[in-house]
């Protein structure tokens, strides 16, 4: 069921039918623990941010694709860049 949602969302975005400007987590209902952890991924304190990311990374079995789908692209890209799994643009300090 989750894979079907991902496929449908990707198809809608590629065809320009999606109204979303950003790729958000697909199934993080507001108020859940995961939703709260995802909010902590953008916290100003770097140790809080890193801890939330590491916990979610472990829960996703260290699978980058699962991590992006569960947390959203914008939330995950910097963390994955720190892990060396995404090439960050020149000038981005890690």
JSON list of C-alpha atoms in Angstrom, two decimals:
[
{"chain": "A", "resi": 1, "resn": "UNK", "atom": "CA", "xyz": [0.00, 0.00, 0.00]},
{"chain": "A", "resi": 2, "resn": "UNK", "atom": "CA", "xyz": [2.84, 2.40, 0.86]},
{"chain": "A", "resi": 3, "resn": "UNK", "atom": "CA", "xyz": [4.65, 1.62, -2.39]},
{"chain": "A", "resi": 4, "resn": "UNK", "atom": "CA", "xyz": [1.46, 2.34, -4.32]},
{"chain": "A", "resi": 5, "resn": "UNK", "atom": "CA", "xyz": [1.18, 5.77, -2.66]},
{"chain": "A", "resi": 6, "resn": "UNK", "atom": "CA", "xyz": [4.79, 6.57, -3.52]},
{"chain": "A", "resi": 7, "resn": "UNK", "atom": "CA", "xyz": [4.30, 5.52, -7.14]},
{"chain": "A", "resi": 8, "resn": "UNK", "atom": "CA", "xyz": [1.10, 7.54, -7.44]},
{"chain": "A", "resi": 9, "resn": "UNK", "atom": "CA", "xyz": [2.69, 10.64, -5.90]},
{"chain": "A", "resi": 10, "resn": "UNK", "atom": "CA", "xyz": [5.75, 10.39, -8.15]},
{"chain": "A", "resi": 11, "resn": "UNK", "atom": "CA", "xyz": [3.54, 10.01, -11.21]},
{"chain": "A", "resi": 12, "resn": "UNK", "atom": "CA", "xyz": [1.42, 13.04, -10.23]},
{"chain": "A", "resi": 13, "resn": "UNK", "atom": "CA", "xyz": [4.53, 15.16, -9.64]},
{"chain": "A", "resi": 14, "resn": "UNK", "atom": "CA", "xyz": [6.10, 14.15, -12.95]},
{"chain": "A", "resi": 15, "resn": "UNK", "atom": "CA", "xyz": [2.90, 15.01, -14.81]},
{"chain": "A", "resi": 16, "resn": "UNK", "atom": "CA", "xyz": [2.55, 18.33, -13.01]},
{"chain": "A", "resi": 17, "resn": "UNK", "atom": "CA", "xyz": [-0.72, 17.31, -11.34]},
{"chain": "A", "resi": 18, "resn": "UNK", "atom": "CA", "xyz": [0.51, 17.63, -7.78]},
{"chain": "A", "resi": 19, "resn": "UNK", "atom": "CA", "xyz": [-0.22, 20.92, -6.05]},
{"chain": "A", "resi": 20, "resn": "UNK", "atom": "CA", "xyz": [2.50, 20.31, -3.46]},
{"chain": "A", "resi": 21, "resn": "UNK", "atom": "CA", "xyz": [5.56, 22.53, -3.84]},
{"chain": "A", "resi": 22, "resn": "UNK", "atom": "CA", "xyz": [7.72, 20.27, -1.69]},
{"chain": "A", "resi": 23, "resn": "UNK", "atom": "CA", "xyz": [7.98, 16.53, -1.29]},
{"chain": "A", "resi": 24, "resn": "UNK", "atom": "CA", "xyz": [6.57, 16.03, 2.20]},
{"chain": "A", "resi": 25, "resn": "UNK", "atom": "CA", "xyz": [6.41, 12.80, 4.19]},
{"chain": "A", "resi": 26, "resn": "UNK", "atom": "CA", "xyz": [3.68, 10.68, 2.65]},
{"chain": "A", "resi": 27, "resn": "UNK", "atom": "CA", "xyz": [2.03, 9.27, 5.73]},
{"chain": "A", "resi": 28, "resn": "UNK", "atom": "CA", "xyz": [2.99, 11.21, 8.85]},
{"chain": "A", "resi": 29, "resn": "UNK", "atom": "CA", "xyz": [-0.33, 12.15, 10.48]},
{"chain": "A", "resi": 30, "resn": "UNK", "atom": "CA", "xyz": [-0.23, 15.37, 12.44]},
{"chain": "A", "resi": 31, "resn": "UNK", "atom": "CA", "xyz": [0.46, 14.85, 16.13]},
{"chain": "A", "resi": 32, "resn": "UNK", "atom": "CA", "xyz": [2.11, 11.42, 15.84]},
{"chain": "A", "resi": 33, "resn": "UNK", "atom": "CA", "xyz": [5.54, 10.67, 17.27]},
{"chain": "A", "resi": 34, "resn": "UNK", "atom": "CA", "xyz": [7.04, 10.51, 13.78]},
{"chain": "A", "resi": 35, "resn": "UNK", "atom": "CA", "xyz": [5.51, 13.88, 12.89]},
{"chain": "A", "resi": 36, "resn": "UNK", "atom": "CA", "xyz": [7.07, 15.37, 16.03]},
{"chain": "A", "resi": 37, "resn": "UNK", "atom": "CA", "xyz": [10.47, 13.81, 15.26]},
{"chain": "A", "resi": 38, "resn": "UNK", "atom": "CA", "xyz": [10.32, 15.18, 11.72]},
{"chain": "A", "resi": 39, "resn": "UNK", "atom": "CA", "xyz": [9.70, 18.65, 13.16]},
{"chain": "A", "resi": 40, "resn": "UNK", "atom": "CA", "xyz": [12.78, 18.19, 15.37]},
{"chain": "A", "resi": 41, "resn": "UNK", "atom": "CA", "xyz": [14.85, 17.54, 12.22]},
{"chain": "A", "resi": 42, "resn": "UNK", "atom": "CA", "xyz": [14.64, 21.29, 11.52]},
{"chain": "A", "resi": 43, "resn": "UNK", "atom": "CA", "xyz": [15.27, 22.41, 15.11]},
{"chain": "A", "resi": 44, "resn": "UNK", "atom": "CA", "xyz": [17.77, 25.20, 15.65]},
{"chain": "A", "resi": 45, "resn": "UNK", "atom": "CA", "xyz": [19.88, 23.22, 18.15]},
{"chain": "A", "resi": 46, "resn": "UNK", "atom": "CA", "xyz": [22.13, 20.95, 16.09]},
{"chain": "A", "resi": 47, "resn": "UNK", "atom": "CA", "xyz": [22.32, 18.20, 18.73]},
{"chain": "A", "resi": 48, "resn": "UNK", "atom": "CA", "xyz": [18.51, 17.92, 18.84]},
{"chain": "A", "resi": 49, "resn": "UNK", "atom": "CA", "xyz": [18.39, 17.92, 15.04]},
{"chain": "A", "resi": 50, "resn": "UNK", "atom": "CA", "xyz": [21.10, 15.25, 14.75]},
{"chain": "A", "resi": 51, "resn": "UNK", "atom": "CA", "xyz": [19.52, 13.03, 17.43]},
{"chain": "A", "resi": 52, "resn": "UNK", "atom": "CA", "xyz": [16.11, 13.10, 15.74]},
{"chain": "A", "resi": 53, "resn": "UNK", "atom": "CA", "xyz": [17.70, 12.28, 12.39]},
{"chain": "A", "resi": 54, "resn": "UNK", "atom": "CA", "xyz": [19.76, 9.43, 13.80]},
{"chain": "A", "resi": 55, "resn": "UNK", "atom": "CA", "xyz": [16.73, 7.89, 15.51]},
{"chain": "A", "resi": 56, "resn": "UNK", "atom": "CA", "xyz": [14.62, 8.07, 12.36]},
{"chain": "A", "resi": 57, "resn": "UNK", "atom": "CA", "xyz": [17.58, 6.76, 10.31]},
{"chain": "A", "resi": 58, "resn": "UNK", "atom": "CA", "xyz": [17.83, 3.72, 12.59]},
{"chain": "A", "resi": 59, "resn": "UNK", "atom": "CA", "xyz": [14.06, 3.15, 12.40]},
{"chain": "A", "resi": 60, "resn": "UNK", "atom": "CA", "xyz": [14.33, 3.16, 8.59]},
{"chain": "A", "resi": 61, "resn": "UNK", "atom": "CA", "xyz": [17.00, 0.40, 8.81]},
{"chain": "A", "resi": 62, "resn": "UNK", "atom": "CA", "xyz": [19.57, 2.84, 7.40]},
{"chain": "A", "resi": 63, "resn": "UNK", "atom": "CA", "xyz": [17.85, 2.76, 4.00]},
{"chain": "A", "resi": 64, "resn": "UNK", "atom": "CA", "xyz": [18.17, 6.15, 2.29]},
{"chain": "A", "resi": 65, "resn": "UNK", "atom": "CA", "xyz": [15.10, 5.67, 0.08]},
{"chain": "A", "resi": 66, "resn": "UNK", "atom": "CA", "xyz": [12.90, 4.70, 3.02]},
{"chain": "A", "resi": 67, "resn": "UNK", "atom": "CA", "xyz": [14.31, 7.60, 5.04]},
{"chain": "A", "resi": 68, "resn": "UNK", "atom": "CA", "xyz": [13.45, 10.15, 2.32]},
{"chain": "A", "resi": 69, "resn": "UNK", "atom": "CA", "xyz": [9.96, 8.72, 1.85]},
{"chain": "A", "resi": 70, "resn": "UNK", "atom": "CA", "xyz": [9.25, 8.72, 5.58]},
{"chain": "A", "resi": 71, "resn": "UNK", "atom": "CA", "xyz": [10.69, 12.15, 6.40]},
{"chain": "A", "resi": 72, "resn": "UNK", "atom": "CA", "xyz": [10.46, 14.15, 3.18]},
{"chain": "A", "resi": 73, "resn": "UNK", "atom": "CA", "xyz": [13.23, 15.19, 0.80]},
{"chain": "A", "resi": 74, "resn": "UNK", "atom": "CA", "xyz": [13.98, 18.60, 2.26]},
{"chain": "A", "resi": 75, "resn": "UNK", "atom": "CA", "xyz": [14.18, 17.25, 5.78]},
{"chain": "A", "resi": 76, "resn": "UNK", "atom": "CA", "xyz": [16.50, 14.41, 4.85]},
{"chain": "A", "resi": 77, "resn": "UNK", "atom": "CA", "xyz": [18.90, 15.78, 2.24]},
{"chain": "A", "resi": 78, "resn": "UNK", "atom": "CA", "xyz": [21.31, 17.54, 4.60]},
{"chain": "A", "resi": 79, "resn": "UNK", "atom": "CA", "xyz": [21.49, 14.56, 6.95]},
{"chain": "A", "resi": 80, "resn": "UNK", "atom": "CA", "xyz": [22.12, 12.19, 4.03]},
{"chain": "A", "resi": 81, "resn": "UNK", "atom": "CA", "xyz": [24.78, 14.61, 2.79]},
{"chain": "A", "resi": 82, "resn": "UNK", "atom": "CA", "xyz": [26.52, 14.36, 6.16]},
{"chain": "A", "resi": 83, "resn": "UNK", "atom": "CA", "xyz": [26.39, 10.57, 5.84]},
{"chain": "A", "resi": 84, "resn": "UNK", "atom": "CA", "xyz": [27.99, 10.84, 2.39]},
{"chain": "A", "resi": 85, "resn": "UNK", "atom": "CA", "xyz": [24.97, 9.36, 0.62]},
{"chain": "A", "resi": 86, "resn": "UNK", "atom": "CA", "xyz": [24.03, 12.54, -1.29]},
{"chain": "A", "resi": 87, "resn": "UNK", "atom": "CA", "xyz": [26.41, 14.83, -3.11]},
{"chain": "A", "resi": 88, "resn": "UNK", "atom": "CA", "xyz": [25.83, 18.31, -1.73]},
{"chain": "A", "resi": 89, "resn": "UNK", "atom": "CA", "xyz": [26.60, 21.33, -3.93]},
{"chain": "A", "resi": 90, "resn": "UNK", "atom": "CA", "xyz": [29.99, 23.01, -3.61]},
{"chain": "A", "resi": 91, "resn": "UNK", "atom": "CA", "xyz": [30.07, 25.57, -0.82]},
{"chain": "A", "resi": 92, "resn": "UNK", "atom": "CA", "xyz": [27.76, 23.65, 1.54]},
{"chain": "A", "resi": 93, "resn": "UNK", "atom": "CA", "xyz": [29.67, 23.13, 4.76]},
{"chain": "A", "resi": 94, "resn": "UNK", "atom": "CA", "xyz": [29.05, 19.79, 6.53]}
]
